[in-house]
Amino acid sequence: MNISVAILGATGYTGAELIRLLESHPHFDIAHLGAHSQAGKRAGEVLPGISGELASTVLAASDASIPDHVQLVFSALPHGAAAESVKIALDSGKKVVDLSADFRHKSHDTYREAYGAEHPCPELFDEAVYGLTEFSRSDVVNARLVANPGCYPTSTLLPLVPLLRGGVLNSEQIIVDSKSGASGAGRAVKTSLLYCEVNEGLSAYGLPRHRHAWEMEEWASGFGQQHVSIRFVPHILPMSRGMLSTLHLSGDKPETWHNILSQAFAHETFINVLPEGQLPSTQGVKGSNRCDIGIAVIGTKQAVVVSCIDNLIKGASGQALQNANVMFGFGEAEGLSTTALWP
Amino acid sequence: MNISVAILGATGYTGAELIRLLESHPHFDIAHLGAHSQAGKRAGEVLPGISGELASTVLAASDASIPDHVQLVFSALPHGAAAESVKIALDSGKKVVDLSADFRHKSHDTYREAYGAEHPCPELFDEAVYGLTEFSRSDVVNARLVANPGCYPTSTLLPLVPLLRGGVLNSEQIIVDSKSGASGAGRAVKTSLLYCEVNEGLSAYGLPRHRHAWEMEEWASGFGQQHVSIRFVPHILPMSRGMLSTLHLSGDKPETWHNILSQAFAHETFINVLPEGQLPSTQGVKGSNRCDIGIAVIGTKQAVVVSCIDNLIKGASGQALQNANVMFGFGEAEGLSTTALWP
Amino acid sequence: MNISVAILGATGYTGAELIRLLESHPHFDIAHLGAHSQAGKRAGEVLPGISGELASTVLAASDASIPDHVQLVFSALPHGAAAESVKIALDSGKKVVDLSADFRHKSHDTYREAYGAEHPCPELFDEAVYGLTEFSRSDVVNARLVANPGCYPTSTLLPLVPLLRGGVLNSEQIIVDSKSGASGAGRAVKTSLLYCEVNEGLSAYGLPRHRHAWEMEEWASGFGQQHVSIRFVPHILPMSRGMLSTLHLSGDKPETWHNILSQAFAHETFINVLPEGQLPSTQGVKGSNRCDIGIAVIGTKQAVVVSCIDNLIKGASGQALQNANVMFGFGEAEGLSTTALWP
Amino acid sequence: MNISVAILGATGYTGAELIRLLESHPHFDIAHLGAHSQAGKRAGEVLPGISGELASTVLAASDASIPDHVQLVFSALPHGAAAESVKIALDSGKKVVDLSADFRHKSHDTYREAYGAEHPCPELFDEAVYGLTEFSRSDVVNARLVANPGCYPTSTLLPLVPLLRGGVLNSEQIIVDSKSGASGAGRAVKTSLLYCEVNEGLSAYGLPRHRHAWEMEEWASGFGQQHVSIRFVPHILPMSRGMLSTLHLSGDKPETWHNILSQAFAHETFINVLPEGQLPSTQGVKGSNRCDIGIAVIGTKQAVVVSCIDNLIKGASGQALQNANVMFGFGEAEGLSTTALWP
């Protein structure tokens, strides 16, 4: 029997991507679509990519009660707004995958520093599992609440953790220069996200310290079992989807790092370490749940590692579904593609 | 037991899209990838979107023999080059879906006029079925050779045929103004297709008469059972995928046309007639096998009909798979999405 | 001595383009920048393309009084909002080039039909000169108030008028299929103009009848001295600047039309009739005040005419400056480029 | 009296940009356009952005002799090919601005290492002036041969040199992460530069060591008067023009660096140090000769400096003209814009 799921925040870009993925999933059925300002409209009026019955579904208000038979809630609400809804869902016995940042941190202090606000329900911090699936699987399987990682941390931690665990990195000299397509900024209606302001434009933002820097450091340190500090600079560029992180790294024997990465991910469906000498492109992962990783040794103590994901899939909704598959005992790759929509 | 298939011309854009679709298809297995100039390389060197075993597959030469157990050949070779390979495949007992123009015409004269060359095997014209699935299903089911329609004709004929059959159109005053993303021009390495020559550019081409005009007229007349003449102007614009055709139409009672279209496609999975007053966008169909159709009445005798497809899917590889599903008795929608990759 | 000018609505896209053009103009000096919601900010905070002193200029409120020494006002305010400001400027003895639609029509009824509102000062209709410079020069030279044409009408009327005057067109069967870059929609902050909603998307809009259809018909009839009716369908596509209009035309001896167009524009700096057999691209005119025109004969009674402009220059701010040059007796091409920023 | 100039390699992107700039320059006249494979065609057939007489100019062969009255040659030929033509031009008494890399290095060894080839005329190395105008002015004024800097080095050296001279940088820990629009790769006809392969794609390339790394280090060391080592990673992204370099820097008192940069460029027309807290975008410089620089302090010893240029203007043809202005005693800013074509 299939599992009924709800999506909160269904009309944003990650919500839309969840709908796409879940619609063709063999074991999950969409039973509830919650929206905020768009509540009351038919889903098809707001989301151009869907058709048929799905398009006719009326969007529920964000505070509407979720049907009892729903067993899993995906929350694609913004940070701050998500926490309350997550709590309500948990209290009514549902499992939750939360795509916001609300449960990604283990300490209230860090959350406060990164997000500049008090957290409404820090009592859930302990229970929440940070769902970077490849490194969290054993905890996700029993979790009631999974905090889905941010896009920048996902693209950074995947190549970083094995190198940290391998003990080869200078963990105080990590520079991450990331570039994101515009969908990473969400569907917010503001001047800076208009087509004509993004097209043919490229800029850095979020300095001196983007919120995801705290998340990266916390989990690089956690998964990597050492203190890690990261200089992180994000950029936005004119493409819809796609994220590339360039890791400027120092450490020992960089000529061995390709092998460390290859070993670490040898049995991972979604992590693709490219042959030596090859560097990834965001084109290669668009529409897939893959993370492509390439490495170039550039000195006796230095290497550049480049990773690419589709920010809306492995960086958000795809990883959320990957976690949900684990939580409900389905095949981890069920409903997720390893092949890009190319070109 | 699954059906083994071969793809000829696997490294072009339609070839790549066939690979993507077939890879996740439950009943077809890719057994052979043929290429021309790239033969001998691993598929992953040439196609960035794939990974794993598939990426390691070595590309066969275009004249390499196709394994015996292959029952179906998709030919994504260019027109002219396709015909011979199609003949060889048929002669060895395989079925064929040909994505080129080589078997789309019923008369050698028309082919010669449109393509400026003698056809190498016109004896196959009679047997070939023009596979605009929604109107050809009963013939496709028994076909050995399906000629997959061109992208422009697909986007044009789908909305046009029901109106012709309804007897409401002035069939001598049809103007089709089409706009295609750059992938419609294929993966040809020429200056005019460089990024910097396409980006921020828009132009008409193919005048006075694009080859697809013959195809449109032949099949509009055939499916519509009346003589049809079409003025056709194609354009290329800066996007990778997507095709929009604007049909400037005259005829009787245009206020009834929305109903004619809705009725005609009421039971079609992939044809989505939008509610009155709504016009489609290529964004709504990207990555799906859908054709979205909208209509606006603009006078007592005039209407504008707009249709959108993903040129590489419903306009090429998706429709090819739809035909293959019919040929082998699988669900027609198997392996094909009705939801777009949006945004 | 230089002429001091004011720009109202300086922070929109046409306002920004006026600033760029005027800044390097030898005879006009920018003396006043008016803005609405951005008033009080430095210009450089809102307009990324400028630097230096200009960037430090504080934006005046839209109702702030314009300095006495200003002799010319460019109004880039939205239609409806422009009329009042225009009247005030005229009353204080200044000349005005109005880029809105407020003074493009000669009858209050047409304005009301097209814009769905009462006009605040129809008494100025008679005085306003419709400034399609190539056809209006003799009136513009003495005008106090020039109504700068819309972008779609500019791209359509330039090739259409000579053919109408030549008496060769069937003036009841004109179909104009236009495509515009996103800047044509202005700097309005709405979901449909977000990068991710425009990129990789193409759609028709404004049906059944876009406001510019009235303008086109009125001035095609006026300049062409016959009754003209036009079926007009605009589209928006993913590029920042550029407009291409495809005119599907019928009439007599289309093989003579290239000559008619060439003759008509033989001495025009900004109108570039391409050699026979060549079709224009928006890339060829981006950043210039040029209109490129190509023609293809497609039947004994039919031809396709294609015209390209930069919608923000010849379609708006460039033509406004061209008119201003005429009004003040400067060289008509002063400060305007005939070479595109390519690629 | 005006100076007659020749452009060699006129049909590439930097050649086209030189044409655009020179065409509206008050003191230079284009007297000769040399091309390679396109020789014999009219310039307008190959370059869509021009019109009129200029478009009718017939392209000379690359080895055709340059008219005697030409006093200045801009060579936009590829490296390797440029040197010979430069020598011939110098020998016939002309001055040269060479946009290739052929004369950017002072040692044959470095050239050989970076370009993997013997240099055909290393005897000219001593005479060549590296024309980063803001730091080379006094040498450029008397130069017969100016080596125009590469785009990546220009965007990097402009912010780097003042900080090096200020003695505040750790000059062994400089990381430059650069991102370039596709025109930076030139008009080469290859698969990787096709629209569909660049659009919606982002990738790093040129590792382990891009040729411009040598140039950066040589001139950072030279202008900065200390040994400098740079880790440099370039990327290509889907936009036509624009380059952004992110400099990850360490050193002393980063809170003083904004002031150092502001002071250094206080009197420079084309260098725009943004107010503290503001970061540049490539949109702000497109079509202009400006370099916009922003800085963010991110630690007690660390800062990020971001610089933006239009790679075809300040990164190539604009700087070439700036140098030519200096060589011939014209105003350095003559014919060059400080305002971007925005949006």
Short mmCIF file of C-alpha atoms in Angstrom, two decimals, chain B:
data_model
loop_
_atom_site.label_atom_id
_atom_site.label_comp_id
_atom_site.label_asym_id
_atom_site.label_seq_id
_atom_site.Cartn_x
_atom_site.Cartn_y
_atom_site.Cartn_z
CA MET B 1 11.31 -10.35 -20.80
CA ASN B 2 12.65 -7.00 -21.86
CA ILE B 3 13.15 -5.86 -25.44
CA SER B 4 16.72 -5.04 -26.48
CA VAL B 5 17.08 -1.88 -28.49
CA ALA B 6 19.77 -0.11 -30.46
CA ILE B 7 20.25 3.62 -30.91
CA LEU B 8 22.01 4.84 -34.03
CA GLY B 9 23.32 8.38 -33.88
CA ALA B 10 23.51 8.15 -30.12
CA THR B 11 25.71 11.18 -29.54
CA GLY B 12 23.48 13.89 -30.96
CA TYR B 13 20.87 15.68 -28.88
CA THR B 14 17.98 13.38 -29.86
CA GLY B 15 20.22 10.37 -29.35
CA ALA B 16 21.12 11.57 -25.87
CA GLU B 17 17.47 12.10 -25.07
CA LEU B 18 16.62 8.59 -26.27
CA ILE B 19 19.26 7.22 -23.93
CA ARG B 20 17.82 9.17 -21.01
CA LEU B 21 14.29 7.97 -21.69
CA LEU B 22 15.17 4.37 -22.42
CA GLU B 23 17.47 4.05 -19.45
CA SER B 24 14.58 4.37 -17.04
CA HIS B 25 12.07 2.47 -19.18
CA PRO B 26 10.86 -0.73 -17.53
CA HIS B 27 10.63 -2.84 -20.69
CA PHE B 28 13.35 -1.65 -23.05
CA ASP B 29 17.06 -2.29 -22.54
CA ILE B 30 19.77 -0.40 -24.39
CA ALA B 31 21.97 -3.00 -26.09
CA HIS B 32 23.84 -1.01 -28.70
CA LEU B 33 24.91 2.61 -29.16
CA GLY B 34 26.07 3.55 -32.62
CA ALA B 35 27.95 6.73 -33.41
CA HIS B 36 29.74 8.23 -36.32
CA SER B 37 32.76 10.43 -35.67
CA GLN B 38 32.80 9.50 -31.97
CA ALA B 39 32.89 5.73 -32.48
CA GLY B 40 35.35 4.00 -30.21
CA LYS B 41 35.02 6.46 -27.36
CA ARG B 42 33.22 5.74 -24.12
CA ALA B 43 29.72 7.21 -24.18
CA GLY B 44 30.47 9.26 -21.07
CA GLU B 45 33.25 11.15 -22.82
CA VAL B 46 30.78 12.58 -25.29
CA LEU B 47 27.56 12.72 -23.29
CA PRO B 48 27.96 14.58 -20.00
CA GLY B 49 24.56 13.64 -18.63
CA ILE B 50 25.17 9.95 -18.05
CA SER B 51 27.17 8.08 -15.46
CA GLY B 52 28.06 4.61 -14.24
CA GLU B 53 28.05 1.59 -16.54
CA LEU B 54 26.18 3.43 -19.24
CA ALA B 55 28.95 6.01 -19.38
CA SER B 56 31.49 3.22 -19.85
CA THR B 57 29.74 1.73 -22.87
CA VAL B 58 31.96 1.94 -25.92
CA LEU B 59 30.29 3.60 -28.90
CA ALA B 60 30.05 1.33 -31.94
CA ALA B 61 30.81 2.55 -35.44
CA SER B 62 27.78 3.58 -37.44
CA ASP B 63 28.27 0.65 -39.81
CA ALA B 64 28.96 -1.92 -37.10
CA SER B 65 26.49 -4.78 -37.13
CA ILE B 66 23.74 -4.60 -34.56
CA PRO B 67 23.47 -7.62 -32.27
CA ASP B 68 20.92 -10.23 -33.31
CA HIS B 69 18.91 -10.05 -30.11
CA VAL B 70 18.09 -6.40 -30.73
CA GLN B 71 14.47 -6.23 -31.79
CA LEU B 72 14.06 -2.49 -32.19
CA VAL B 73 16.30 0.17 -33.70
CA PHE B 74 15.92 3.87 -33.06
CA SER B 75 17.68 5.75 -35.79
CA ALA B 76 18.67 9.30 -34.87
CA LEU B 77 20.89 9.66 -37.93
CA PRO B 78 20.56 12.71 -40.19
CA HIS B 79 18.22 12.53 -43.18
CA GLY B 80 19.88 10.96 -46.16
CA ALA B 81 22.19 8.95 -43.93
CA ALA B 82 19.35 7.22 -42.13
CA ALA B 83 17.66 5.39 -45.01
CA GLU B 84 20.39 2.82 -45.64
CA SER B 85 20.73 1.90 -41.98
CA VAL B 86 16.99 1.60 -41.68
CA LYS B 87 16.88 -0.78 -44.62
CA ILE B 88 19.62 -2.97 -43.18
CA ALA B 89 17.86 -3.13 -39.83
CA LEU B 90 14.54 -4.05 -41.43
CA ASP B 91 16.19 -6.68 -43.60
CA SER B 92 17.63 -8.32 -40.52
CA GLY B 93 14.19 -8.60 -39.03
CA LYS B 94 14.20 -5.68 -36.63
CA LYS B 95 11.58 -3.03 -36.20
CA VAL B 96 12.62 0.59 -36.68
CA VAL B 97 11.60 4.01 -35.45
CA ASP B 98 13.36 6.49 -37.67
CA LEU B 99 13.71 10.03 -36.31
CA SER B 100 15.00 11.42 -39.59
CA ALA B 101 12.87 12.79 -42.39
CA ASP B 102 13.68 9.92 -44.73
CA PHE B 103 10.36 8.10 -44.52
CA ARG B 104 7.98 10.92 -43.70
CA HIS B 105 6.83 11.45 -47.26
CA LYS B 106 4.67 9.25 -49.42
CA SER B 107 5.99 10.43 -52.76
CA HIS B 108 9.50 10.48 -54.09
CA ASP B 109 8.76 13.79 -55.80
CA THR B 110 7.88 15.53 -52.57
CA TYR B 111 10.97 14.12 -50.88
CA ARG B 112 13.12 15.32 -53.75
CA GLU B 113 11.60 18.79 -53.66
CA ALA B 114 11.96 19.16 -49.91
CA TYR B 115 15.37 17.58 -49.51
CA GLY B 116 16.97 18.23 -52.87
CA ALA B 117 18.23 14.69 -53.33
CA GLU B 118 17.30 11.28 -54.68
CA HIS B 119 16.06 8.88 -52.05
CA PRO B 120 18.14 5.69 -51.73
CA CYS B 121 15.23 3.34 -51.06
CA PRO B 122 11.86 4.75 -52.03
CA GLU B 123 10.49 1.20 -52.13
CA LEU B 124 10.00 1.51 -48.38
CA PHE B 125 7.74 4.57 -48.64
CA ASP B 126 4.57 2.51 -48.77
CA GLU B 127 5.34 0.54 -45.70
CA ALA B 128 6.42 3.44 -43.50
CA VAL B 129 3.85 4.73 -41.04
CA TYR B 130 3.96 8.43 -40.17
CA GLY B 131 3.97 8.22 -36.42
CA LEU B 132 2.07 11.21 -35.09
CA THR B 133 0.89 8.86 -32.42
CA GLU B 134 -2.36 10.54 -31.48
CA PHE B 135 -3.58 10.23 -35.08
CA SER B 136 -1.61 7.17 -36.23
CA ARG B 137 -2.04 4.71 -33.42
CA SER B 138 -3.94 2.04 -35.33
CA ASP B 139 -1.26 1.94 -38.02
CA VAL B 140 1.70 2.20 -35.68
CA VAL B 141 0.60 -0.87 -33.77
CA ASN B 142 1.41 -3.12 -36.70
CA ALA B 143 4.21 -1.15 -38.27
CA ARG B 144 7.69 -2.47 -38.94
CA LEU B 145 8.89 1.03 -39.80
CA VAL B 146 7.67 4.20 -38.16
CA ALA B 147 8.71 7.58 -39.52
CA ASN B 148 8.82 9.81 -36.48
CA PRO B 149 7.41 13.28 -37.28
CA GLY B 150 9.50 16.43 -37.33
CA CYS B 151 9.33 18.82 -34.40
CA TYR B 152 7.68 21.70 -36.28
CA PRO B 153 5.05 19.44 -37.89
CA THR B 154 4.29 17.84 -34.52
CA SER B 155 3.67 21.16 -32.82
CA THR B 156 1.57 22.32 -35.76
CA LEU B 157 -0.43 19.24 -36.69
CA LEU B 158 -1.59 18.39 -33.19
CA PRO B 159 -3.80 21.48 -32.87
CA LEU B 160 -4.49 21.77 -36.58
CA VAL B 161 -5.88 18.34 -37.43
CA PRO B 162 -8.95 18.42 -35.15
CA LEU B 163 -9.89 21.84 -36.49
CA LEU B 164 -9.49 20.63 -40.07
CA ARG B 165 -11.53 17.55 -39.32
CA GLY B 166 -14.15 19.76 -37.71
CA GLY B 167 -14.47 21.55 -41.04
CA VAL B 168 -14.16 24.98 -39.48
CA LEU B 169 -10.89 26.22 -40.96
CA ASN B 170 -10.17 28.17 -44.07
CA SER B 171 -7.56 25.65 -45.13
CA GLU B 172 -5.94 27.97 -47.66
CA GLN B 173 -5.17 30.69 -45.13
CA ILE B 174 -3.09 29.04 -42.50
CA ILE B 175 -0.03 30.85 -41.22
CA VAL B 176 2.31 29.08 -38.85
CA ASP B 177 4.93 31.18 -37.07
CA SER B 178 7.16 28.81 -35.12
CA LYS B 179 9.95 29.43 -32.65
CA SER B 180 12.48 26.80 -31.66
CA GLY B 181 15.17 26.45 -29.04
CA ALA B 182 18.68 25.92 -30.37
CA SER B 183 18.76 22.17 -29.82
CA GLY B 184 16.38 21.92 -32.77
CA ALA B 185 19.35 22.63 -35.01
CA GLY B 186 21.18 19.60 -33.70
CA ARG B 187 24.71 19.24 -32.45
CA ALA B 188 26.31 20.51 -35.64
CA VAL B 189 29.57 22.33 -35.07
CA LYS B 190 29.13 25.59 -36.90
CA THR B 191 29.66 29.27 -36.14
CA SER B 192 26.00 30.16 -36.20
CA LEU B 193 25.31 27.75 -33.34
CA LEU B 194 28.03 29.00 -31.00
CA TYR B 195 26.81 30.25 -27.66
CA CYS B 196 27.75 33.84 -28.33
CA GLU B 197 25.98 33.85 -31.70
CA VAL B 198 22.72 32.44 -30.33
CA ASN B 199 22.52 34.07 -26.92
CA GLU B 200 20.55 37.32 -26.88
CA GLY B 201 19.73 36.68 -30.52
CA LEU B 202 16.56 35.82 -32.38
CA SER B 203 16.14 35.35 -36.10
CA ALA B 204 13.95 33.80 -38.75
CA TYR B 205 15.52 31.28 -41.10
CA GLY B 206 14.72 28.65 -43.69
CA LEU B 207 12.87 31.00 -46.03
CA PRO B 208 11.36 31.01 -48.58
CA ARG B 209 10.30 27.44 -47.71
CA HIS B 210 11.60 25.30 -44.89
CA ARG B 211 11.62 21.55 -45.48
CA HIS B 212 9.08 20.96 -42.78
CA ALA B 213 6.51 22.96 -44.77
CA TRP B 214 6.10 20.04 -47.17
CA GLU B 215 5.69 17.66 -44.28
CA MET B 216 3.10 19.86 -42.60
CA GLU B 217 1.05 20.28 -45.73
CA GLU B 218 1.19 16.61 -46.66
CA TRP B 219 -0.02 15.42 -43.29
CA ALA B 220 -2.41 18.27 -42.58
CA SER B 221 -4.03 17.33 -45.87
CA GLY B 222 -3.84 13.63 -45.12
CA PHE B 223 -5.11 13.61 -41.55
CA GLY B 224 -7.44 16.52 -42.24
CA GLN B 225 -8.88 15.02 -45.43
CA GLN B 226 -8.81 18.21 -47.46
CA HIS B 227 -6.28 20.23 -49.38
CA VAL B 228 -4.30 22.39 -46.98
CA SER B 229 -1.75 25.06 -47.74
CA ILE B 230 0.47 26.52 -45.05
CA ARG B 231 2.71 29.56 -44.88
CA PHE B 232 5.41 28.55 -42.46
CA VAL B 233 8.13 30.71 -40.91
CA PRO B 234 10.50 29.18 -38.34
CA HIS B 235 12.69 31.12 -35.93
CA ILE B 236 15.53 30.16 -33.63
CA LEU B 237 15.80 31.68 -30.16
CA PRO B 238 18.17 31.56 -27.20
CA MET B 239 16.97 28.61 -25.21
CA SER B 240 18.14 25.02 -25.26
CA ARG B 241 14.82 23.18 -25.51
CA GLY B 242 11.33 24.15 -26.35
CA MET B 243 9.21 24.96 -29.35
CA LEU B 244 6.22 27.23 -29.65
CA SER B 245 4.07 27.44 -32.76
CA THR B 246 1.67 30.32 -33.25
CA LEU B 247 -1.08 29.44 -35.70
CA HIS B 248 -2.82 32.44 -37.22
CA LEU B 249 -6.11 30.93 -38.37
CA SER B 250 -9.28 31.99 -40.15
CA GLY B 251 -12.57 30.15 -40.43
CA ASP B 252 -16.03 29.76 -39.00
CA LYS B 253 -17.24 30.20 -35.46
CA PRO B 254 -13.87 30.37 -33.75
CA GLU B 255 -15.71 30.53 -30.42
CA THR B 256 -16.42 26.80 -30.89
CA TRP B 257 -12.81 25.80 -31.55
CA HIS B 258 -11.78 25.47 -27.95
CA ASN B 259 -14.47 22.89 -27.55
CA ILE B 260 -13.42 21.04 -30.70
CA LEU B 261 -9.87 20.80 -29.42
CA SER B 262 -10.93 19.81 -25.91
CA GLN B 263 -13.15 17.05 -27.24
CA ALA B 264 -10.52 15.76 -29.64
CA PHE B 265 -7.95 15.37 -26.92
CA ALA B 266 -10.16 14.58 -23.93
CA HIS B 267 -8.66 11.12 -23.56
CA GLU B 268 -5.12 11.87 -24.62
CA THR B 269 -2.47 11.63 -21.90
CA PHE B 270 0.00 13.96 -23.54
CA ILE B 271 -2.19 16.62 -25.12
CA ASN B 272 -3.21 19.30 -22.70
CA VAL B 273 -5.76 21.82 -23.94
CA LEU B 274 -5.54 24.72 -21.51
CA PRO B 275 -8.64 26.37 -20.03
CA GLU B 276 -10.07 29.17 -22.16
CA GLY B 277 -8.18 32.39 -21.74
CA GLN B 278 -4.91 30.68 -20.89
CA LEU B 279 -1.91 30.49 -23.22
CA PRO B 280 0.90 27.95 -22.94
CA SER B 281 4.59 28.51 -22.29
CA THR B 282 7.47 26.30 -23.32
CA GLN B 283 8.44 26.25 -19.63
CA GLY B 284 5.35 24.20 -18.93
CA VAL B 285 6.42 21.29 -21.14
CA LYS B 286 10.23 21.19 -20.84
CA GLY B 287 11.35 17.69 -19.98
CA SER B 288 7.90 16.22 -20.56
CA ASN B 289 6.23 14.52 -23.53
CA ARG B 290 3.32 16.97 -23.34
CA CYS B 291 1.91 19.28 -25.96
CA ASP B 292 0.13 22.25 -24.37
CA ILE B 293 -2.42 24.05 -26.52
CA GLY B 294 -4.13 27.37 -25.94
CA ILE B 295 -6.50 29.37 -28.08
CA ALA B 296 -7.58 33.00 -28.26
CA VAL B 297 -10.48 34.16 -30.41
CA ILE B 298 -9.52 37.48 -31.91
CA GLY B 299 -12.36 38.22 -34.33
CA THR B 300 -15.60 36.83 -35.66
CA LYS B 301 -13.66 34.74 -38.16
CA GLN B 302 -10.24 34.60 -36.60
CA ALA B 303 -8.36 32.90 -33.82
CA VAL B 304 -4.81 32.35 -32.69
CA VAL B 305 -3.85 28.88 -31.56
CA VAL B 306 -0.59 28.42 -29.68
CA SER B 307 1.05 25.06 -29.05
CA CYS B 308 4.15 24.21 -27.03
CA ILE B 309 6.29 21.09 -26.96
CA ASP B 310 9.75 20.12 -25.83
CA ASN B 311 11.31 19.74 -29.27
CA LEU B 312 13.58 16.91 -28.12
CA ILE B 313 10.76 14.94 -26.45
CA LYS B 314 7.28 15.20 -28.00
CA GLY B 315 9.07 16.72 -30.99
CA ALA B 316 11.52 13.83 -31.32
CA SER B 317 12.70 11.19 -28.86
CA GLY B 318 9.67 11.12 -26.60
CA GLN B 319 7.30 10.62 -29.48
CA ALA B 320 9.66 7.96 -30.82
CA LEU B 321 9.35 6.11 -27.53
CA GLN B 322 5.59 6.65 -27.51
CA ASN B 323 5.48 4.96 -30.91
CA ALA B 324 7.75 2.17 -29.73
CA ASN B 325 5.46 1.55 -26.77
CA VAL B 326 2.56 1.15 -29.19
CA MET B 327 4.56 -1.10 -31.53
CA PHE B 328 5.43 -3.48 -28.70
CA GLY B 329 2.13 -3.40 -26.88
CA PHE B 330 3.34 -1.54 -23.80
CA GLY B 331 1.42 1.22 -22.11
CA GLU B 332 1.68 4.18 -24.45
CA ALA B 333 2.85 6.48 -21.66
CA GLU B 334 5.40 4.06 -20.21
CA GLY B 335 8.67 5.84 -19.45
CA LEU B 336 7.31 9.22 -20.50
CA SER B 337 6.62 12.12 -18.19
CA THR B 338 3.61 14.42 -18.19
CA THR B 339 5.25 16.79 -15.73
CA ALA B 340 7.83 19.36 -16.76
CA LEU B 341 11.20 19.92 -15.19
CA TRP B 342 10.26 23.34 -13.93
CA PRO B 343 11.78 25.84 -13.53
#
